[in-house]
PDB file of C-alpha atoms in Angstrom:
ATOM      1  CA  MET S  48      72.526 148.039 284.688  1.00  0.00           C
ATOM      2  CA  VAL S  49      71.295 144.181 284.188  1.00  0.00           C
ATOM      3  CA  LYS S  50      68.779 142.617 284.619  1.00  0.00           C
ATOM      4  CA  SER S  51      68.109 138.608 284.955  1.00  0.00           C
ATOM      5  CA  VAL S  52      65.026 136.313 285.210  1.00  0.00           C
ATOM      6  CA  ILE S  53      66.150 132.438 286.491  1.00  0.00           C
ATOM      7  CA  LYS S  54      64.047 130.228 286.390  1.00  0.00           C
ATOM      8  CA  GLN S  55      65.157 127.117 287.955  1.00  0.00           C
ATOM      9  CA  ILE S  56      63.960 122.974 287.415  1.00  0.00           C
ATOM     10  CA  ASN S  57      66.080 120.013 288.645  1.00  0.00           C
ATOM     11  CA  ASN S  58      68.555 122.592 290.165  1.00  0.00           C
ATOM     12  CA  VAL S  59      68.956 123.633 286.774  1.00  0.00           C
ATOM     13  CA  GLN S  60      69.719 126.957 285.253  1.00  0.00           C
ATOM     14  CA  LEU S  61      70.173 128.901 282.036  1.00  0.00           C
ATOM     15  CA  ILE S  62      70.538 132.655 282.828  1.00  0.00           C
ATOM     16  CA  ILE S  63      69.281 135.093 280.186  1.00  0.00           C
ATOM     17  CA  TYR S  64      71.000 138.411 280.197  1.00  0.00           C
ATOM     18  CA  GLU S  65      70.671 141.564 278.157  1.00  0.00           C
ATOM     19  CA  TYR S  66      73.904 143.243 277.648  1.00  0.00           C
ATOM     20  CA  LEU S  67      72.860 147.045 278.773  1.00  0.00           C
ATOM     21  CA  ARG S  68      75.231 150.310 279.176  1.00  0.00           C
ATOM     22  CA  GLU S  69      77.182 148.749 282.939  1.00  0.00           C
ATOM     23  CA  ILE S  70      77.315 145.402 283.659  1.00  0.00           C
ATOM     24  CA  VAL S  71      77.518 144.385 287.248  1.00  0.00           C
ATOM     25  CA  GLU S  72      80.453 141.852 288.530  1.00  0.00           C
ATOM     26  CA  THR S  73      79.017 138.434 287.334  1.00  0.00           C
ATOM     27  CA  LYS S  74      80.288 134.349 288.586  1.00  0.00           C
ATOM     28  CA  LEU S  75      79.204 131.305 287.446  1.00  0.00           C
ATOM     29  CA  LYS S  76      78.158 128.404 289.495  1.00  0.00           C
ATOM     30  CA  ASN S  77      78.853 124.464 288.897  1.00  0.00           C
ATOM     31  CA  ASN S  78      75.920 124.259 287.238  1.00  0.00           C
ATOM     32  CA  GLU S  79      74.798 127.044 284.863  1.00  0.00           C
ATOM     33  CA  VAL S  80      75.365 128.235 281.426  1.00  0.00           C
ATOM     34  CA  HIS S  81      75.195 131.969 280.741  1.00  0.00           C
ATOM     35  CA  ILE S  82      73.576 133.226 277.689  1.00  0.00           C
ATOM     36  CA  TRP S  83      74.348 137.031 277.244  1.00  0.00           C
ATOM     37  CA  LEU S  84      71.857 138.917 274.487  1.00  0.00           C
ATOM     38  CA  ILE S  85      73.596 141.725 272.875  1.00  0.00           C
ATOM     39  CA  LYS S  86      71.653 144.259 270.839  1.00  0.00           C
ATOM     40  CA  TYR S  87      73.730 146.900 268.850  1.00  0.00           C
ATOM     41  CA  ASP S  88      71.913 150.450 268.833  1.00  0.00           C
ATOM     42  CA  SER S  89      74.311 153.113 266.995  1.00  0.00           C
ATOM     43  CA  LYS S  90      72.923 156.089 269.485  1.00  0.00           C
ATOM     44  CA  LYS S  91      74.592 154.175 272.171  1.00  0.00           C
ATOM     45  CA  VAL S  92      77.602 153.032 270.476  1.00  0.00           C
ATOM     46  CA  PHE S  93      79.618 155.500 271.807  1.00  0.00           C
ATOM     47  CA  THR S  94      79.530 155.033 275.232  1.00  0.00           C
ATOM     48  CA  VAL S  95      80.414 150.736 275.068  1.00  0.00           C
ATOM     49  CA  CYS S  96      82.679 150.456 271.931  1.00  0.00           C
ATOM     50  CA  SER S  97      86.424 152.269 272.433  1.00  0.00           C
ATOM     51  CA  ALA S  98      89.374 151.625 270.364  1.00  0.00           C
ATOM     52  CA  SER S  99      90.830 150.741 273.500  1.00  0.00           C
ATOM     53  CA  THR S 100      89.508 148.394 274.599  1.00  0.00           C
ATOM     54  CA  LEU S 101      90.066 146.173 271.231  1.00  0.00           C
ATOM     55  CA  SER S 102      92.733 144.485 270.566  1.00  0.00           C
ATOM     56  CA  ASN S 103      95.235 146.593 267.467  1.00  0.00           C
ATOM     57  CA  GLU S 104      94.366 142.812 265.894  1.00  0.00           C
ATOM     58  CA  GLU S 105      90.442 143.506 266.339  1.00  0.00           C
ATOM     59  CA  VAL S 106      90.990 147.474 265.494  1.00  0.00           C
ATOM     60  CA  ILE S 107      92.810 145.924 261.978  1.00  0.00           C
ATOM     61  CA  LYS S 108      90.126 143.825 261.132  1.00  0.00           C
ATOM     62  CA  SER S 109      87.056 146.135 262.385  1.00  0.00           C
ATOM     63  CA  ASN S 110      88.757 148.430 258.947  1.00  0.00           C
ATOM     64  CA  ARG S 111      88.522 146.498 256.632  1.00  0.00           C
ATOM     65  CA  PHE S 112      84.881 145.537 256.405  1.00  0.00           C
ATOM     66  CA  LYS S 113      83.846 147.370 253.031  1.00  0.00           C
ATOM     67  CA  ARG S 114      81.073 148.447 254.359  1.00  0.00           C
ATOM     68  CA  THR S 115      81.616 150.934 257.554  1.00  0.00           C
ATOM     69  CA  GLN S 116      78.829 150.197 259.574  1.00  0.00           C
ATOM     70  CA  ASP S 117      79.606 146.516 259.734  1.00  0.00           C
ATOM     71  CA  GLY S 118      82.861 146.890 260.936  1.00  0.00           C
ATOM     72  CA  THR S 119      81.410 149.078 263.640  1.00  0.00           C
ATOM     73  CA  VAL S 120      78.675 146.729 264.541  1.00  0.00           C
ATOM     74  CA  TRP S 121      81.361 144.256 264.715  1.00  0.00           C
ATOM     75  CA  ALA S 122      83.606 146.195 267.011  1.00  0.00           C
ATOM     76  CA  PHE S 123      80.805 146.406 268.859  1.00  0.00           C
ATOM     77  CA  PHE S 124      80.400 143.222 269.902  1.00  0.00           C
ATOM     78  CA  HIS S 125      83.660 142.134 270.208  1.00  0.00           C
ATOM     79  CA  THR S 126      84.492 144.909 272.815  1.00  0.00           C
ATOM     80  CA  ALA S 127      80.996 143.535 274.521  1.00  0.00           C
ATOM     81  CA  VAL S 128      82.538 140.197 274.426  1.00  0.00           C
ATOM     82  CA  ARG S 129      85.847 141.749 276.282  1.00  0.00           C
ATOM     83  CA  GLU S 130      83.154 143.481 278.871  1.00  0.00           C
ATOM     84  CA  ILE S 131      81.094 141.106 279.222  1.00  0.00           C
ATOM     85  CA  LEU S 132      84.600 138.397 279.650  1.00  0.00           C
ATOM     86  CA  SER S 133      86.170 140.942 281.975  1.00  0.00           C
ATOM     87  CA  ARG S 134      83.770 140.504 284.793  1.00  0.00           C
ATOM     88  CA  TYR S 135      84.050 136.371 285.352  1.00  0.00           C
ATOM     89  CA  VAL S 136      87.671 136.294 284.921  1.00  0.00           C
ATOM     90  CA  GLY S 137      88.428 139.983 287.088  1.00  0.00           C
ATOM     91  CA  PHE S 138      90.772 141.274 284.210  1.00  0.00           C
ATOM     92  CA  SER S 139      89.575 145.025 282.572  1.00  0.00           C
ATOM     93  CA  ALA S 140      88.228 144.575 278.606  1.00  0.00           C
ATOM     94  CA  ALA S 141      91.615 145.646 277.749  1.00  0.00           C
ATOM     95  CA  ASP S 142      93.266 142.899 279.248  1.00  0.00           C
ATOM     96  CA  ILE S 143      91.604 140.166 278.178  1.00  0.00           C
ATOM     97  CA  GLN S 144      94.235 138.172 275.644  1.00  0.00           C
ATOM     98  CA  PHE S 145      92.585 135.448 273.352  1.00  0.00           C
ATOM     99  CA  ALA S 146      94.463 132.848 271.351  1.00  0.00           C
ATOM    100  CA  LEU S 147      93.842 130.259 269.003  1.00  0.00           C
ATOM    101  CA  ASP S 148      93.795 126.720 269.671  1.00  0.00           C
ATOM    102  CA  GLN S 149      94.380 123.971 266.908  1.00  0.00           C
ATOM    103  CA  LYS S 150      91.168 124.452 265.951  1.00  0.00           C
ATOM    104  CA  GLN S 151      91.361 128.304 265.052  1.00  0.00           C
ATOM    105  CA  LYS S 152      89.054 128.136 268.069  1.00  0.00           C
ATOM    106  CA  PRO S 153      89.161 130.894 269.908  1.00  0.00           C
ATOM    107  CA  TYR S 154      90.287 131.231 274.385  1.00  0.00           C
ATOM    108  CA  LEU S 155      91.395 132.700 277.094  1.00  0.00           C
ATOM    109  CA  LYS S 156      95.464 132.968 276.981  1.00  0.00           C
ATOM    110  CA  ASN S 157      94.761 134.697 280.781  1.00  0.00           C
ATOM    111  CA  LYS S 158      95.511 132.924 283.167  1.00  0.00           C
ATOM    112  CA  VAL S 159      92.089 132.140 285.135  1.00  0.00           C
ATOM    113  CA  GLU S 160      90.609 129.960 288.118  1.00  0.00           C
ATOM    114  CA  LEU S 161      88.699 127.833 286.756  1.00  0.00           C
ATOM    115  CA  PRO S 162      88.320 127.167 283.004  1.00  0.00           C
ATOM    116  CA  LEU S 163      86.116 129.639 281.047  1.00  0.00           C
ATOM    117  CA  TYR S 164      84.588 128.230 278.204  1.00  0.00           C
ATOM    118  CA  PHE S 165      82.738 130.841 275.672  1.00  0.00           C
ATOM    119  CA  ASN S 166      80.938 131.533 272.180  1.00  0.00           C
ATOM    120  CA  LEU S 167      80.128 134.181 270.140  1.00  0.00           C
ATOM    121  CA  SER S 168      77.720 134.504 267.330  1.00  0.00           C
ATOM    122  CA  HIS S 169      75.925 136.992 265.493  1.00  0.00           C
ATOM    123  CA  SER S 170      73.509 138.318 263.226  1.00  0.00           C
ATOM    124  CA  GLY S 171      72.351 141.941 261.075  1.00  0.00           C
ATOM    125  CA  HIS S 172      72.234 144.111 265.261  1.00  0.00           C
ATOM    126  CA  ILE S 173      71.922 140.956 267.403  1.00  0.00           C
ATOM    127  CA  ALA S 174      74.269 138.644 268.706  1.00  0.00           C
ATOM    128  CA  LEU S 175      74.469 135.811 271.180  1.00  0.00           C
ATOM    129  CA  LEU S 176      77.571 135.511 273.443  1.00  0.00           C
ATOM    130  CA  ALA S 177      77.675 131.679 275.727  1.00  0.00           C
ATOM    131  CA  VAL S 178      80.019 130.780 278.852  1.00  0.00           C
ATOM    132  CA  THR S 179      79.898 128.525 280.737  1.00  0.00           C
ATOM    133  CA  ASN S 180      82.722 126.615 282.964  1.00  0.00           C
ATOM    134  CA  LEU S 181      81.420 123.121 282.102  1.00  0.00           C
ATOM    135  CA  ALA S 182      82.562 122.207 279.433  1.00  0.00           C
ATOM    136  CA  PRO S 183      83.121 123.295 275.403  1.00  0.00           C
ATOM    137  CA  ILE S 184      80.576 125.420 274.462  1.00  0.00           C
ATOM    138  CA  GLY S 185      78.488 126.666 270.887  1.00  0.00           C
ATOM    139  CA  VAL S 186      76.149 128.826 269.586  1.00  0.00           C
ATOM    140  CA  ASP S 187      74.275 130.430 266.724  1.00  0.00           C
ATOM    141  CA  ILE S 188      72.047 132.875 266.364  1.00  0.00           C
ATOM    142  CA  GLU S 189      69.750 133.555 262.831  1.00  0.00           C
ATOM    143  CA  ILE S 190      67.473 136.236 262.017  1.00  0.00           C
ATOM    144  CA  THR S 191      65.268 134.398 260.122  1.00  0.00           C
ATOM    145  CA  LYS S 192      63.703 134.912 256.291  1.00  0.00           C
ATOM    146  CA  GLU S 193      62.342 133.578 253.674  1.00  0.00           C
ATOM    147  CA  ILE S 194      65.410 132.292 251.251  1.00  0.00           C
ATOM    148  CA  GLN S 195      64.466 131.602 247.956  1.00  0.00           C
ATOM    149  CA  ASP S 196      66.377 128.528 246.788  1.00  0.00           C
ATOM    150  CA  ALA S 197      65.752 127.588 251.347  1.00  0.00           C
ATOM    151  CA  LYS S 198      65.235 123.242 249.953  1.00  0.00           C
ATOM    152  CA  ASN S 199      68.374 123.822 247.606  1.00  0.00           C
ATOM    153  CA  VAL S 200      70.539 124.633 250.348  1.00  0.00           C
ATOM    154  CA  ALA S 201      68.969 121.729 253.061  1.00  0.00           C
ATOM    155  CA  SER S 202      69.128 119.196 250.397  1.00  0.00           C
ATOM    156  CA  LYS S 203      73.311 120.136 250.128  1.00  0.00           C
ATOM    157  CA  PHE S 204      74.262 120.294 253.250  1.00  0.00           C
ATOM    158  CA  PHE S 205      71.462 118.127 255.933  1.00  0.00           C
ATOM    159  CA  SER S 206      71.143 114.789 256.331  1.00  0.00           C
ATOM    160  CA  LYS S 207      68.874 112.695 254.762  1.00  0.00           C
ATOM    161  CA  HIS S 208      66.992 112.144 257.840  1.00  0.00           C
ATOM    162  CA  GLU S 209      66.775 116.197 258.156  1.00  0.00           C
ATOM    163  CA  ASN S 210      65.371 116.792 254.424  1.00  0.00           C
ATOM    164  CA  LEU S 211      62.664 114.086 254.854  1.00  0.00           C
ATOM    165  CA  GLY S 212      61.883 115.812 258.106  1.00  0.00           C
ATOM    166  CA  LEU S 213      61.429 118.775 256.247  1.00  0.00           C
ATOM    167  CA  LEU S 214      59.465 117.539 253.296  1.00  0.00           C
ATOM    168  CA  LYS S 215      56.992 116.550 256.407  1.00  0.00           C
ATOM    169  CA  ILE S 216      56.416 120.847 257.314  1.00  0.00           C
ATOM    170  CA  ASN S 217      53.323 122.160 256.205  1.00  0.00           C
ATOM    171  CA  ASN S 218      54.683 126.285 254.143  1.00  0.00           C
ATOM    172  CA  ASP S 219      54.214 128.302 256.888  1.00  0.00           C
ATOM    173  CA  LYS S 220      56.481 126.654 259.262  1.00  0.00           C
ATOM    174  CA  PHE S 221      58.572 125.881 256.860  1.00  0.00           C
ATOM    175  CA  PHE S 222      61.438 128.315 257.966  1.00  0.00           C
ATOM    176  CA  GLN S 223      60.825 128.456 261.531  1.00  0.00           C
ATOM    177  CA  HIS S 224      62.339 124.382 261.193  1.00  0.00           C
ATOM    178  CA  PHE S 225      64.821 125.591 258.574  1.00  0.00           C
ATOM    179  CA  TYR S 226      66.935 127.807 261.035  1.00  0.00           C
ATOM    180  CA  GLN S 227      66.515 125.572 263.773  1.00  0.00           C
ATOM    181  CA  ILE S 228      67.788 122.607 262.438  1.00  0.00           C
ATOM    182  CA  TRP S 229      70.507 124.682 260.649  1.00  0.00           C
ATOM    183  CA  THR S 230      71.281 126.896 264.122  1.00  0.00           C
ATOM    184  CA  ALA S 231      71.794 123.299 265.745  1.00  0.00           C
ATOM    185  CA  LYS S 232      74.458 122.157 263.637  1.00  0.00           C
ATOM    186  CA  GLU S 233      75.945 125.344 263.658  1.00  0.00           C
ATOM    187  CA  SER S 234      75.706 125.027 267.244  1.00  0.00           C
ATOM    188  CA  VAL S 235      76.966 121.352 267.301  1.00  0.00           C
ATOM    189  CA  ILE S 236      80.051 122.791 264.779  1.00  0.00           C
ATOM    190  CA  LYS S 237      81.051 125.217 267.016  1.00  0.00           C
ATOM    191  CA  ALA S 238      81.096 123.619 270.296  1.00  0.00           C
ATOM    192  CA  ASN S 239      83.557 121.384 268.313  1.00  0.00           C
ATOM    193  CA  GLY S 240      85.598 123.872 266.418  1.00  0.00           C
ATOM    194  CA  TRP S 241      85.042 121.619 263.884  1.00  0.00           C
ATOM    195  CA  GLY S 242      84.758 124.119 261.375  1.00  0.00           C
ATOM    196  CA  MET S 243      83.019 123.747 257.827  1.00  0.00           C
ATOM    197  CA  SER S 244      85.218 121.495 256.621  1.00  0.00           C
ATOM    198  CA  SER S 245      83.691 118.625 258.285  1.00  0.00           C
ATOM    199  CA  PRO S 246      80.071 117.973 256.440  1.00  0.00           C
ATOM    200  CA  LEU S 247      77.356 118.820 258.245  1.00  0.00           C
ATOM    201  CA  ASP S 248      75.051 116.005 256.969  1.00  0.00           C
ATOM    202  CA  SER S 249      76.924 113.947 258.675  1.00  0.00           C
ATOM    203  CA  PHE S 250      75.403 114.033 261.585  1.00  0.00           C
ATOM    204  CA  ASP S 251      71.343 114.243 262.440  1.00  0.00           C
ATOM    205  CA  VAL S 252      69.793 117.019 264.816  1.00  0.00           C
ATOM    206  CA  LYS S 253      66.341 117.986 265.805  1.00  0.00           C
ATOM    207  CA  VAL S 254      63.230 120.020 266.294  1.00  0.00           C
ATOM    208  CA  GLU S 255      63.116 120.145 269.488  1.00  0.00           C
ATOM    209  CA  HIS S 256      61.115 121.804 272.051  1.00  0.00           C
ATOM    210  CA  TYR S 257      62.380 124.582 273.620  1.00  0.00           C
ATOM    211  CA  ALA S 258      61.870 123.077 277.162  1.00  0.00           C
ATOM    212  CA  HIS S 259      64.228 119.864 276.500  1.00  0.00           C
ATOM    213  CA  TRP S 260      68.000 119.358 276.071  1.00  0.00           C
ATOM    214  CA  PHE S 261      68.554 117.112 272.777  1.00  0.00           C
ATOM    215  CA  SER S 262      71.378 114.973 271.710  1.00  0.00           C
ATOM    216  CA  PRO S 263      72.122 114.713 267.881  1.00  0.00           C
ATOM    217  CA  ILE S 264      72.988 111.486 266.275  1.00  0.00           C
ATOM    218  CA  LEU S 265      76.599 111.155 264.832  1.00  0.00           C
ATOM    219  CA  ARG S 266      77.905 109.583 262.039  1.00  0.00           C
ATOM    220  CA  PRO S 267      81.761 108.557 260.400  1.00  0.00           C
ATOM    221  CA  PRO S 268      83.579 110.437 261.042  1.00  0.00           C
ATOM    222  CA  ILE S 269      82.477 112.808 263.803  1.00  0.00           C
ATOM    223  CA  ALA S 270      81.232 110.004 265.565  1.00  0.00           C
ATOM    224  CA  SER S 271      83.622 109.373 268.043  1.00  0.00           C
ATOM    225  CA  THR S 272      84.022 112.877 269.324  1.00  0.00           C
ATOM    226  CA  GLY S 273      82.648 113.178 271.996  1.00  0.00           C
ATOM    227  CA  VAL S 274      78.972 113.828 273.499  1.00  0.00           C
ATOM    228  CA  TYR S 275      76.988 116.553 272.491  1.00  0.00           C
ATOM    229  CA  TRP S 276      73.901 118.393 274.201  1.00  0.00           C
ATOM    230  CA  ILE S 277      71.312 121.528 272.174  1.00  0.00           C
ATOM    231  CA  LYS S 278      69.287 123.388 272.676  1.00  0.00           C
ATOM    232  CA  HIS S 279      66.868 125.610 271.122  1.00  0.00           C
ATOM    233  CA  LEU S 280      66.395 129.018 272.714  1.00  0.00           C
ATOM    234  CA  LEU S 281      63.407 131.682 272.199  1.00  0.00           C
ATOM    235  CA  LEU S 282      64.705 134.899 272.795  1.00  0.00           C
ATOM    236  CA  GLU S 283      63.837 136.903 270.140  1.00  0.00           C
ATOM    237  CA  LEU S 284      61.029 137.322 267.756  1.00  0.00           C
ATOM    238  CA  ASN S 285      61.811 136.803 263.989  1.00  0.00           C
ATOM    239  CA  CYS S 286      65.192 135.200 265.073  1.00  0.00           C
ATOM    240  CA  CYS S 287      66.632 131.380 265.101  1.00  0.00           C
ATOM    241  CA  SER S 288      69.088 130.489 268.196  1.00  0.00           C
ATOM    242  CA  ALA S 289      70.934 127.021 269.903  1.00  0.00           C
ATOM    243  CA  VAL S 290      73.305 126.128 272.304  1.00  0.00           C
ATOM    244  CA  CYS S 291      75.117 122.857 272.714  1.00  0.00           C
ATOM    245  CA  LEU S 292      77.515 121.307 275.291  1.00  0.00           C
ATOM    246  CA  ASN S 293      80.584 119.625 274.135  1.00  0.00           C
ATOM    247  CA  ILE S 294      80.075 117.235 277.389  1.00  0.00           C
ATOM    248  CA  ILE S 295      82.985 114.411 278.145  1.00  0.00           C
ATOM    249  CA  ASP S 296      82.106 113.281 281.492  1.00  0.00           C
ATOM    250  CA  GLU S 297      79.019 110.948 282.451  1.00  0.00           C
ATOM    251  CA  LYS S 298      78.390 112.718 285.815  1.00  0.00           C
ATOM    252  CA  SER S 299      77.947 115.608 283.335  1.00  0.00           C
ATOM    253  CA  ILE S 300      75.585 114.094 280.861  1.00  0.00           C
ATOM    254  CA  ILE S 301      73.578 112.538 283.245  1.00  0.00           C
ATOM    255  CA  PHE S 302      73.471 116.385 284.673  1.00  0.00           C
ATOM    256  CA  LEU S 303      72.566 118.374 281.375  1.00  0.00           C
ATOM    257  CA  SER S 304      69.617 115.461 280.268  1.00  0.00           C
ATOM    258  CA  LEU S 305      67.940 117.117 282.795  1.00  0.00           C
ATOM    259  CA  VAL S 306      65.040 119.447 281.687  1.00  0.00           C
ATOM    260  CA  PHE S 307      64.645 122.931 281.699  1.00  0.00           C
ATOM    261  CA  ARG S 308      63.213 126.096 280.132  1.00  0.00           C
ATOM    262  CA  ILE S 309      63.616 129.511 279.321  1.00  0.00           C
ATOM    263  CA  GLU S 310      60.824 132.103 281.099  1.00  0.00           C
ATOM    264  CA  SER S 311      59.590 135.411 279.527  1.00  0.00           C
ATOM    265  CA  VAL S 312      62.543 137.632 280.209  1.00  0.00           C
ATOM    266  CA  SER S 313      61.305 141.505 280.633  1.00  0.00           C
ATOM    267  CA  ILE S 314      64.270 143.564 280.536  1.00  0.00           C
ATOM    268  CA  LYS S 315      65.111 147.584 281.195  1.00  0.00           C
ATOM    269  CA  ASP S 316      67.848 149.533 280.954  1.00  0.00           C
ATOM    270  CA  SER S 317      66.783 151.691 284.487  1.00  0.00           C
ATOM    271  CA  GLY S 318      69.664 154.131 284.475  1.00  0.00           C
ATOM    272  CA  ASN S 319      68.459 155.838 281.437  1.00  0.00           C
TER     273      ASN S 319
END
């Protein structure tokens, strides 16, 4: 079963779930962003991952991976996405239909009562699925590890302001800071659906406290693409993650400017 811990501040909620063997029916309130934490466990995959749940295209894609293990993990995460989304829309996981918009961003093709925005990110054995009905959303998670040429990577992809900030960081905190910038930028790109064709140095993000939403500084050519709100997430050790909402109407902007934070979450599978 699924257990969750919710911390509410000023009527703003961020609900953290962990994907286990069973998922209860789930409903979104107008003021909620749901972040699903999905972990791959090879001992439990056979209970969840089934070719009959995935589409033919998804099965073919999972079989194209050079390493069988990589294909299995990919299939597991995408089966989990179907199982989770089915709880919001009332369709079976196998009946979920995806399509791609003009920016190649997936959306639900099924007819649903309210719009459902979602985004998936995975790194190694762990993944995040963000779900909301507020606005287009992006999420990114990265397992943190030392990168030999991290400063060179930052100089190529980060903005001038972000690189200046990295120069002030002590060596023991450099990679944490680097990944917080990276995941924040990725979440913005995924919320809009720009893809890697958009220059990463055309907007600035910052390493903000986990309790706060913040808005990036946009410059041409993306300065007129909307208003974005980002939040760093503290979910797992040795991981960095961030979520971003592409807010359009003014009421939602005011709403999301409120501060909230994630409480420590303790989740156990009581069914095992």
